[in-house]
Coordinates of C-alpha atoms in Angstrom, one line a residue:
X142 CA -9.6 55.1 16.8
X143 CA -10.7 58.3 15.8
X144 CA -8.8 61.0 13.8
X145 CA -7.8 64.5 15.1
X146 CA -9.5 66.0 11.8
X147 CA -12.6 68.2 12.2
X148 CA -15.5 66.2 13.9
X149 CA -19.1 66.4 15.4
X150 CA -17.3 68.1 18.6
X151 CA -15.8 70.9 16.7
X152 CA -19.4 72.2 16.3
X153 CA -20.5 71.3 19.6
X154 CA -17.3 72.6 21.0
X155 CA -18.0 76.0 20.1
X156 CA -21.1 76.2 21.8
X157 CA -19.3 75.5 25.1
X158 CA -22.9 73.9 25.8
X159 CA -22.1 70.8 27.8
X160 CA -25.6 68.9 26.5
X161 CA -24.8 69.9 23.1
X162 CA -21.4 68.3 23.5
X163 CA -23.0 65.5 25.5
X164 CA -25.5 64.8 22.5
X165 CA -22.3 64.9 19.8
X166 CA -20.3 62.2 22.1
X167 CA -23.6 60.3 22.1
X168 CA -23.9 60.2 18.4
X169 CA -20.3 59.7 17.7
X170 CA -20.3 56.7 20.0
X171 CA -23.6 55.3 18.8
X172 CA -22.2 55.5 15.2
X173 CA -18.8 53.8 16.2
X174 CA -19.5 51.2 18.5
X175 CA -15.8 50.4 19.1
X176 CA -14.9 53.7 20.2
X177 CA -15.0 54.5 23.7
X178 CA -14.9 57.8 26.0
X179 CA -11.2 57.8 26.2
X180 CA -10.7 57.9 22.7
X181 CA -13.2 60.7 22.8
X182 CA -11.2 62.6 25.6
X183 CA -8.0 61.9 23.4
X184 CA -9.5 64.0 20.1
X185 CA -10.4 66.9 22.8
X186 CA -6.6 66.7 24.0
X187 CA -5.2 66.1 20.7
X188 CA -6.8 69.2 19.5
X189 CA -6.0 71.7 22.5
X190 CA -9.5 71.9 23.5
X191 CA -10.7 73.1 27.1
X192 CA -13.2 70.6 27.2
X193 CA -12.5 67.5 29.6
X194 CA -14.5 64.1 30.3
X195 CA -15.3 62.3 33.9
X196 CA -16.6 59.4 33.4
X197 CA -18.2 58.4 36.9
X198 CA -20.3 58.4 38.7
X199 CA -22.0 59.7 35.1
X200 CA -20.4 61.4 32.3
X201 CA -19.6 64.9 33.1
X202 CA -18.4 67.6 30.5
X203 CA -16.3 70.3 32.4
X204 CA -14.5 73.3 30.6
X205 CA -10.8 74.0 31.6
X206 CA -8.3 71.9 33.5
X207 CA -8.3 73.7 36.7
X208 CA -12.3 72.9 36.5
X209 CA -11.0 68.8 36.0
X210 CA -8.9 68.7 38.7
X211 CA -11.4 70.2 41.0
X212 CA -14.3 67.8 40.0
X213 CA -12.1 64.9 40.4
X214 CA -10.8 66.1 43.7
X215 CA -14.2 66.2 45.0
X216 CA -14.7 62.7 43.6
X217 CA -11.7 61.5 45.3
X218 CA -10.8 60.2 41.7
X219 CA -7.1 60.4 40.2
X220 CA -6.8 61.8 36.6
X221 CA -5.7 58.1 35.9
X222 CA -8.4 56.7 37.5
X223 CA -10.6 58.6 35.2
X224 CA -8.7 57.4 32.3
X225 CA -9.5 54.1 33.4
X226 CA -12.9 54.6 33.7
X227 CA -13.4 56.7 30.4
X228 CA -11.7 53.7 28.6
X229 CA -14.2 51.1 30.0
X230 CA -17.1 53.3 29.1
X231 CA -19.2 52.9 26.2
X232 CA -22.4 54.6 25.6

């Protein structure tokens, strides 16, 4: 499981650039094959981050809970369904 200490996400998150954050996530997943996207999402939640992940149809990074809920609604996906999808996803 990932810890909540400073991670590669910290610097990427400061950029508020989805591509930079996605690169950091890919790097962490490549280094730690047992880690999944749900664990990455939990690190963001534990840190009080505005970054949210959506697993399907492809990894999407949004900023803020309203944007996250809106994107999930457009996809017809519940937050719980997204958590399941994140848990089943590996880079």
